[in-house]
Tab-separated table of C-alpha atoms in Angstrom:
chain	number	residue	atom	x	y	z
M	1	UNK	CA	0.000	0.000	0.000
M	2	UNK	CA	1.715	3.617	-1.260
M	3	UNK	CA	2.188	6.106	1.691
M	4	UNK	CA	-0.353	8.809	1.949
M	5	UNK	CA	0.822	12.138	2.187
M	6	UNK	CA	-1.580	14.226	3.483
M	7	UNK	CA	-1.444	15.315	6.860
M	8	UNK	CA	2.309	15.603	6.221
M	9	UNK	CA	4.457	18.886	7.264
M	10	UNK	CA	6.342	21.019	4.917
M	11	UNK	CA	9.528	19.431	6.714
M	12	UNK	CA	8.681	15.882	5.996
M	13	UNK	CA	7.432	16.542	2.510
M	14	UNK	CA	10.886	17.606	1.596
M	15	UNK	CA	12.054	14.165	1.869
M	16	UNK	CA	9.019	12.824	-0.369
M	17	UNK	CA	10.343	15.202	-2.847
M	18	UNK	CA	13.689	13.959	-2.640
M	19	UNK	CA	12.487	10.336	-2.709
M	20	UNK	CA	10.781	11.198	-6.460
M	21	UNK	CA	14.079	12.618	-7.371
M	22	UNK	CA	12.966	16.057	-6.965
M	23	UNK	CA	14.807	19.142	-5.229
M	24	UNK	CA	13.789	19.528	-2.010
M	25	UNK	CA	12.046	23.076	-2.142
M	26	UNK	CA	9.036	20.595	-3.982
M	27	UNK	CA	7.854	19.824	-0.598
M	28	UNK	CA	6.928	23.318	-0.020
M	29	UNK	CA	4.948	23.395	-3.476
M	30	UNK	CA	3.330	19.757	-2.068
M	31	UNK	CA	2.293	21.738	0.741
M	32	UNK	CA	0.657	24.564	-1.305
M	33	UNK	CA	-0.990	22.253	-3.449
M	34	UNK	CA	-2.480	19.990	-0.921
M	35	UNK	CA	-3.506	22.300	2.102
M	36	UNK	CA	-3.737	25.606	0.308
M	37	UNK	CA	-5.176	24.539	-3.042
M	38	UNK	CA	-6.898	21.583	-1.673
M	39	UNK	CA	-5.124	19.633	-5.029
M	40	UNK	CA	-7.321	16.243	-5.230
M	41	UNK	CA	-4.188	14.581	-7.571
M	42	UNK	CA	-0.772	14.793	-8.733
M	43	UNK	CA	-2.216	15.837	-12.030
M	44	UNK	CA	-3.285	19.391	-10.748
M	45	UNK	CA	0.378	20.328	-9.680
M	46	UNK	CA	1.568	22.191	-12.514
M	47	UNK	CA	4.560	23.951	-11.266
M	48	UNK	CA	5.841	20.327	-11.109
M	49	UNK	CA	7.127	18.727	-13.803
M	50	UNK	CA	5.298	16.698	-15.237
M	51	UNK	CA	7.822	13.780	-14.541
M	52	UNK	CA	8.311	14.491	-10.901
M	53	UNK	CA	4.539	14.389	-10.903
M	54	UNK	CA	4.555	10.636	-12.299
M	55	UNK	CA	6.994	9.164	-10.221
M	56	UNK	CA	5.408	10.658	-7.172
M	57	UNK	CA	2.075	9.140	-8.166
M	58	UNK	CA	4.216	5.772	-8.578
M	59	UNK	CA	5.723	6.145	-5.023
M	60	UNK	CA	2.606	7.948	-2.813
M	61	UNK	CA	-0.431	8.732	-2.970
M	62	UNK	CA	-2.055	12.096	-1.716
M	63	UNK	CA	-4.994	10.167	0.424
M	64	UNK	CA	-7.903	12.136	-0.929
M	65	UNK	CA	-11.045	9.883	-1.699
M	66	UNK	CA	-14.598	11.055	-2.967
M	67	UNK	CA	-17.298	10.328	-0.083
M	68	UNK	CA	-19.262	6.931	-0.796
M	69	UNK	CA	-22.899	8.453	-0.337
M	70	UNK	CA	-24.460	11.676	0.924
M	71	UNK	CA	-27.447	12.685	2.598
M	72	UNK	CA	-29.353	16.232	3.023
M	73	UNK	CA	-31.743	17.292	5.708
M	74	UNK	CA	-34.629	19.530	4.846
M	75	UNK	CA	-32.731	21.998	7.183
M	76	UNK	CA	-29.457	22.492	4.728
M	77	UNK	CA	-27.735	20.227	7.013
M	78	UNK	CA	-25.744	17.474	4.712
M	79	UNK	CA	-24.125	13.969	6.179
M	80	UNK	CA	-21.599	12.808	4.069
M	81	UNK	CA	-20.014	9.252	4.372
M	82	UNK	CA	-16.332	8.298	3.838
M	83	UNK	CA	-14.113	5.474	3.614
M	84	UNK	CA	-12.043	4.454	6.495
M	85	UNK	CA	-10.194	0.885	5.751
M	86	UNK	CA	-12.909	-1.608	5.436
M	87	UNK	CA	-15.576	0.703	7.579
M	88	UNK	CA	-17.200	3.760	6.777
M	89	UNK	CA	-17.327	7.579	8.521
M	90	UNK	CA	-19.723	10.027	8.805
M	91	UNK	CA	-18.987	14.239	8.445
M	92	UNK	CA	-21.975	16.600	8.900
M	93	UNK	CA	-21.605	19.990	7.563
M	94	UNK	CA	-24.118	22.120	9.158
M	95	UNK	CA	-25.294	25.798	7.283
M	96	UNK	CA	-25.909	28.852	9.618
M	97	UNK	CA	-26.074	31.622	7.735
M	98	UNK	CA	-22.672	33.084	6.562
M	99	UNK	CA	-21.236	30.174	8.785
M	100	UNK	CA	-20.678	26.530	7.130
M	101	UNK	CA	-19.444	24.197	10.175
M	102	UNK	CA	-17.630	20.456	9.318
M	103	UNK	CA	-18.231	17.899	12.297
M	104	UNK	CA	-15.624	15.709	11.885
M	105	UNK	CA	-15.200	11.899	13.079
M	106	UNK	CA	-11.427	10.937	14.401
M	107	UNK	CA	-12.465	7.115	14.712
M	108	UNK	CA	-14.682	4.508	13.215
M	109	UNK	CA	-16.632	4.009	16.280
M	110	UNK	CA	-15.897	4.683	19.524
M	111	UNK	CA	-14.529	2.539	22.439
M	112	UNK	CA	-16.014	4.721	25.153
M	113	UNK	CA	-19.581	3.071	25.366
M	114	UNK	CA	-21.986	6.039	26.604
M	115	UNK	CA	-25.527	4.458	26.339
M	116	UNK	CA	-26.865	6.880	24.486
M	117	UNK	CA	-24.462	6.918	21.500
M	118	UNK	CA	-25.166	5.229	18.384
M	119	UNK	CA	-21.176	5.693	17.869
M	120	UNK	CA	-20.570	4.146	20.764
M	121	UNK	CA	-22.742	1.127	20.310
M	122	UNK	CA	-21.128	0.001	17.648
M	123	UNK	CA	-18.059	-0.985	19.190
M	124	UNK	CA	-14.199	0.422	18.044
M	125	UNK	CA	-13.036	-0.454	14.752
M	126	UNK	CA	-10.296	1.836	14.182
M	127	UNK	CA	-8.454	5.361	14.761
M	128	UNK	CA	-8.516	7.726	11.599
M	129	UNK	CA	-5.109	8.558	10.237
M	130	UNK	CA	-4.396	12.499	9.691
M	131	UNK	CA	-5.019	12.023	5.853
M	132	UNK	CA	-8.333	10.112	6.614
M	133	UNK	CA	-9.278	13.228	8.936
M	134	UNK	CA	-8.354	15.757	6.407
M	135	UNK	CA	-9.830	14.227	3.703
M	136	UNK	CA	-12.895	14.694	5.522
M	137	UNK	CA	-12.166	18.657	5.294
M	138	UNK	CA	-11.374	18.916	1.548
M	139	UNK	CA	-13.625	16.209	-0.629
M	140	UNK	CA	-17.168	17.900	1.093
M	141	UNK	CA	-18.458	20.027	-1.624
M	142	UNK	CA	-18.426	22.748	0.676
M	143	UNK	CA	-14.598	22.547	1.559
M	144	UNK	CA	-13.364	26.568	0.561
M	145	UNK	CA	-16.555	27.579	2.300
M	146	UNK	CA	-15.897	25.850	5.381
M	147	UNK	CA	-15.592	28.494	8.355
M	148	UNK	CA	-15.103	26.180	11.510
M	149	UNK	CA	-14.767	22.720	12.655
M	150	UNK	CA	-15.440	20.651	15.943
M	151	UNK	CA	-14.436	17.350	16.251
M	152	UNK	CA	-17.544	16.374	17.307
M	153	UNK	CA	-18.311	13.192	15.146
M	154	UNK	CA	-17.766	9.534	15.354
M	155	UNK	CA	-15.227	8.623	18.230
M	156	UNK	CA	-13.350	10.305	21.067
M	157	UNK	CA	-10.777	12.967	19.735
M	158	UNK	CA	-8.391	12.343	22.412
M	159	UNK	CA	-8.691	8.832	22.158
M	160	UNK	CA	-6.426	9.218	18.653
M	161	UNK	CA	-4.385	11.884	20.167
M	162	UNK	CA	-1.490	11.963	17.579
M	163	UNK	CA	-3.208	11.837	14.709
M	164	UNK	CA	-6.063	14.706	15.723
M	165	UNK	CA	-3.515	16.867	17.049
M	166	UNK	CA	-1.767	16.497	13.344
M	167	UNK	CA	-4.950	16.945	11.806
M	168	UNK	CA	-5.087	19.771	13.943
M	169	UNK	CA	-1.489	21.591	13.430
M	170	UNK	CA	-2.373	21.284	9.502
M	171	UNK	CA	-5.673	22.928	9.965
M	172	UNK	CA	-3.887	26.038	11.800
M	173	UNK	CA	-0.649	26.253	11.029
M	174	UNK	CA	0.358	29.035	8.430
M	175	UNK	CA	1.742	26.077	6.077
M	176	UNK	CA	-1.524	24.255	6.168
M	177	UNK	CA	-4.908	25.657	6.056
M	178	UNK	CA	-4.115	28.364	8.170
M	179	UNK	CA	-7.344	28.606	10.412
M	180	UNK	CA	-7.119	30.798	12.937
M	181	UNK	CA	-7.285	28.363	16.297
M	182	UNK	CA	-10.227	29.893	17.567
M	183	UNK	CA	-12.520	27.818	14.449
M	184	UNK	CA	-11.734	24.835	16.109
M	185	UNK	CA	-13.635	23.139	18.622
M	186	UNK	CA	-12.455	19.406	20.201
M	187	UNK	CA	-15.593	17.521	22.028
M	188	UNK	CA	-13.775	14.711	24.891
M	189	UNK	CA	-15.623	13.123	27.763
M	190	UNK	CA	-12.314	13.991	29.485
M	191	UNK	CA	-9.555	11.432	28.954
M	192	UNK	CA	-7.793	13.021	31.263
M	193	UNK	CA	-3.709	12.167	30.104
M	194	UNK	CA	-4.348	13.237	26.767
M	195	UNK	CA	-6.609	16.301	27.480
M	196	UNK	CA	-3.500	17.652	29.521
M	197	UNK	CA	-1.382	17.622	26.229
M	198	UNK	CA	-4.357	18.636	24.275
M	199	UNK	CA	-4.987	21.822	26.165
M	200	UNK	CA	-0.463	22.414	26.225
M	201	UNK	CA	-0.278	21.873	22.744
M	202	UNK	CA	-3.121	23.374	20.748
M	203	UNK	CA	-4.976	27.038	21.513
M	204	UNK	CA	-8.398	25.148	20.038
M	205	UNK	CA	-11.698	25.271	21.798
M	206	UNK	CA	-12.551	22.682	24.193
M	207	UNK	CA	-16.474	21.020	24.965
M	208	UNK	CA	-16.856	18.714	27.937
M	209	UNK	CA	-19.886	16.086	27.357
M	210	UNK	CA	-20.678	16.131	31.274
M	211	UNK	CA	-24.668	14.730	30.813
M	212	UNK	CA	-24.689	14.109	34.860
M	213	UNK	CA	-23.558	16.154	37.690
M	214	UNK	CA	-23.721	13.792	40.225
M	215	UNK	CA	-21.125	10.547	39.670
M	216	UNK	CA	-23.068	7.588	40.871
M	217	UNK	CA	-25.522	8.697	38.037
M	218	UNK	CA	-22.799	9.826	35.176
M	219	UNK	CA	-21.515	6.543	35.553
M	220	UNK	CA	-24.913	4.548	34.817
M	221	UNK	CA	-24.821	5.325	31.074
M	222	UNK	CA	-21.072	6.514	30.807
M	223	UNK	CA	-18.931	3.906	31.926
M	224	UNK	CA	-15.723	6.379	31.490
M	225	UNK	CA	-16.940	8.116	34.706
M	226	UNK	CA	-14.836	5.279	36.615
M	227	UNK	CA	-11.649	5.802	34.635
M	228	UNK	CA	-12.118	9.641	34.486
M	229	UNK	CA	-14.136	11.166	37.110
M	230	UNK	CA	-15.794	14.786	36.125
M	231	UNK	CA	-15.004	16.242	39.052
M	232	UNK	CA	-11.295	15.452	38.220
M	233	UNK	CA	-11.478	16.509	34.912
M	234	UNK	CA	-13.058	19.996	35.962
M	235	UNK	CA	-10.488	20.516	38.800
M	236	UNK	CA	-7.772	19.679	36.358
M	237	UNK	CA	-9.475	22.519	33.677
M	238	UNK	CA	-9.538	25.288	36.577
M	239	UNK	CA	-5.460	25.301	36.094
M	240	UNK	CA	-6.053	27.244	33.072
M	241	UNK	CA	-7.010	30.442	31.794
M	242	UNK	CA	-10.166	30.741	30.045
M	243	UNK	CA	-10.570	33.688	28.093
M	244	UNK	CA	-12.001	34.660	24.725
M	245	UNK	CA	-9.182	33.427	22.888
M	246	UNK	CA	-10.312	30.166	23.905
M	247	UNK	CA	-13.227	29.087	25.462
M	248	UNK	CA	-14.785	25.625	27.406
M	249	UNK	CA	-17.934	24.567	26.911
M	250	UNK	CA	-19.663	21.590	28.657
M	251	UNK	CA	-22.636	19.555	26.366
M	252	UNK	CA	-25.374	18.330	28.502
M	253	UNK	CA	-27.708	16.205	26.858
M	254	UNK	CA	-31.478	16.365	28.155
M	255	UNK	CA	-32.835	13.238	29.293
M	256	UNK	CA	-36.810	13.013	30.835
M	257	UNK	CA	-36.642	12.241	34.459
M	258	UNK	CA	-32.903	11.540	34.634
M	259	UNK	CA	-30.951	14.921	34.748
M	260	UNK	CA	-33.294	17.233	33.596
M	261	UNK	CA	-34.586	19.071	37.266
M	262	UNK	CA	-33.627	21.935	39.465
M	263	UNK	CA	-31.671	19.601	41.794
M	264	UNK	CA	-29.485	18.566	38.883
M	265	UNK	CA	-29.285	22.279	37.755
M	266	UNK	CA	-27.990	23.318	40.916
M	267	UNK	CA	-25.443	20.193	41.407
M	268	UNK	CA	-24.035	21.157	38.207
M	269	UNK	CA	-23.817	24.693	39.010
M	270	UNK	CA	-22.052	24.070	42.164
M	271	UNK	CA	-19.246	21.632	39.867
M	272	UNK	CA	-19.042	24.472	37.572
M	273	UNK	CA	-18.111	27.091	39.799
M	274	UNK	CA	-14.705	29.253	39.493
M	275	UNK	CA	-14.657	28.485	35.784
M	276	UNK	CA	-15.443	30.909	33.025
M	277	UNK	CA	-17.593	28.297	30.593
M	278	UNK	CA	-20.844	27.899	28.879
M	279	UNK	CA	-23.597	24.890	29.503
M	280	UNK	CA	-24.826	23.856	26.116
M	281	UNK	CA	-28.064	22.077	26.299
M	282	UNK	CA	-28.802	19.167	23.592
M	283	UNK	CA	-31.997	17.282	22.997
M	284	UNK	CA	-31.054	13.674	22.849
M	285	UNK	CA	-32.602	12.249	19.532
M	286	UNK	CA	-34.285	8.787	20.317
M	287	UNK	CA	-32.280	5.856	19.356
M	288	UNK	CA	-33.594	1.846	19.644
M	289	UNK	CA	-33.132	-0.330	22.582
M	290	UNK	CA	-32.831	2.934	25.153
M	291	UNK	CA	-35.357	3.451	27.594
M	292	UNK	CA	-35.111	7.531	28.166
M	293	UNK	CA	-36.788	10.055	26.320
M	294	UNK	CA	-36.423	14.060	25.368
M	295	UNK	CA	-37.029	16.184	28.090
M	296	UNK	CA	-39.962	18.347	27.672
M	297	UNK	CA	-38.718	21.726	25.868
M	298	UNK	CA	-40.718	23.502	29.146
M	299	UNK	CA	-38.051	21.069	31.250
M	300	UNK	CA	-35.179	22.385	29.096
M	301	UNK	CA	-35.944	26.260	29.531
M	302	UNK	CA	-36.495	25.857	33.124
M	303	UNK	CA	-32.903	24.211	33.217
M	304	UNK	CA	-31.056	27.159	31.091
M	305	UNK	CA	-33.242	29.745	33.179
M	306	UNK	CA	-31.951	28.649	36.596
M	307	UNK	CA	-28.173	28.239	35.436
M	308	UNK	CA	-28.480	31.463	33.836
M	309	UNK	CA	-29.676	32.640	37.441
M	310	UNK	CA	-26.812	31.186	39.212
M	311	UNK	CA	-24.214	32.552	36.837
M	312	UNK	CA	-23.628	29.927	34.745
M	313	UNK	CA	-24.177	30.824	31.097
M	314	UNK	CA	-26.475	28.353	29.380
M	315	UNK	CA	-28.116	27.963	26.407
M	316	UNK	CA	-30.420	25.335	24.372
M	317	UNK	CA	-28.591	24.321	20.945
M	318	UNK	CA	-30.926	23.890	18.138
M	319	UNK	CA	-30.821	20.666	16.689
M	320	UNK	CA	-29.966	20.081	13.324
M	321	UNK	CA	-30.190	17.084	10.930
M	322	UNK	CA	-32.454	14.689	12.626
M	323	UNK	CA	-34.221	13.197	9.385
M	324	UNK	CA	-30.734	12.070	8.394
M	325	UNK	CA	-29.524	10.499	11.476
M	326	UNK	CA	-27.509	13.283	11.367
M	327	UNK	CA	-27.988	14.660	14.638
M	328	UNK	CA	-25.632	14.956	17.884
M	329	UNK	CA	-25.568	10.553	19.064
M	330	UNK	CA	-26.647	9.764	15.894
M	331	UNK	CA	-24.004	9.296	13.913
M	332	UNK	CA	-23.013	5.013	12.987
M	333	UNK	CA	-21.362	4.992	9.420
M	334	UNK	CA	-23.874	4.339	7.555
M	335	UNK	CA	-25.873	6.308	4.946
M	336	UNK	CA	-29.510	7.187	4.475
M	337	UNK	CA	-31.125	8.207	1.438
């Protein structure tokens, strides 16, 4: 199997270059062509010769690959499904106004096993390499309109810590796509070793999924409450400085009867406290074989209201792409027509 090059620095495409017999400033035109141009083949580079173009095509190839099926929601929101070794991913690009947001999977499912996660109940089959991650970002038809990304999608980001955080470094660095930090959002249920480097090494956005204040309860439909208590995860956060240049977030999904009341409201203001963050409140999308429902929209405001009057900023996030299995827990590689 050729070597795929994207995902690749400037630095280490200098010795591809030199491997096709080229001179090694041709990694810097690789570069160009892949992250600035978004080149989909050799064929496109044409301040390479034409030689040097054939002989890398021989040796590597670039790792782009056409999605295998695609899906649009009567709300604009489109699911597109991608190749990853013998399994398939899912990217949802999501249209508000002038914004056009890619969620992006890092793995083909997930080994983390929340209950409520179609993701997750399909077992782990695989981490995404940088090129399959990027790849994600360049063959949606909406790639040069793209304005932000959260790695929000099938799989835990900092379960493939390498590769995201290479993904990453070619979204933002000035060599790759050169997106400012600040369009970039990573979604963990706190793996706590590899948020540490996450937070040292990037300046991206962080989300939390927290669902439960209370630990006993977290832990009944996310088993990673055991390896990574919240409460450690949130102490751990307060050692750093939250500002607009980048921001924390914690997704709470809304389940009837289970976390949805003013005693959970106030139990997860109480965690919260000391750290500059937003609550993001999700409707959880009914998937088979689960016993808990929506909570009642009524339920949800009352939530946001009383965070909001205990100084915790919180707001309801509208849901997008339901009738495409589209939506946040929904995602499971395969497509819908």
């Amino acid at each position: 199997m050729k070597e795929k090059l994207l995902g690749k620095t400037p630095e280490e495409l200098k010795a591809v270059a030199q491997a096709a017999g080229l001179p090694s400033f041709a990694g810097k035109q690789l570069a160009q062509w892949m992250y600035e141009k978004r080149a989909k083949s050799f064929d496109e580079m044409t301040n390479i010769s034409k030689a040097g173009r054939e002989k890398l095509a021989e040796l590597f190839e670039l790792g782009v690959e056409a999605p295998l099926g695609l899906a649009e929601s009567s709300d604009g929101t489109k699911k597109y499904l991608f190749p990853a070794s013998e399994f398939a991913v899912e990217a949802v690009m999501i249209p508000d106004e002038e914004r056009k947001t890619l969620c992006v999977s890092s793995q083909a499912g997930c080994k983390m096993g929340c209950k409520f996660c179609m993701t997750g109940r399909q077992g782990f089959h695989g981490n995404l390499t940088p090129a399959q991650i990027l790849n994600q970002f360049i063959s949606v038809d909406e790639s040069a309109e793209l304005t932000n990304a959260v790695f929000m999608g099938m799989g835990e980001p900092l379960d493939n810590t390498d590769n995201v955080l290479r993904a990453i470094e070619v979204l933002t660095a000035p060599w790759g796509f050169a997106w400012s930090p600040k369009r970039v959002t990573l979604s963990t249920i706190g793996v706590l070793p590899s948020l540490r480097r996450y937070l040292d090494e990037s300046r991206c956005h962080l989300a939390i999924s927290i669902h439960n204040p209370f630990p006993d309860e977290r832990l009944e439909l996310m088993p990673v409450q055991k390896a990574w208590p919240v409460a450690e995860v949130i102490r751990m956060l307060k050692e750093y400085d939250w500002t607009a240049q980048r921001r924390v977030s914690f997704e709470y999904t809304m389940f009837a009867g289970w976390n949805d009341d003013r005693r959970h409201a106030d139990a997860l203001a109480r965690l919260l406290r000391d750290i500059e963050c937003r609550v993001n409140l999700i409707r959880f999308h009914k998937i088979p074989d689960f016993p808990y429902e929506c909570a009642s929209p009524r339920a949800m405001e009352a939530f946001r209201d009383r965070l909001n009057s205990l100084g915790v900023t919180c707001t309801i996030r509208a849901s997008r792409g339901e009738d495409i299995l589209a939506a946040c827990g929904m995602l499971a590689g395969k497509h819908n027509n």
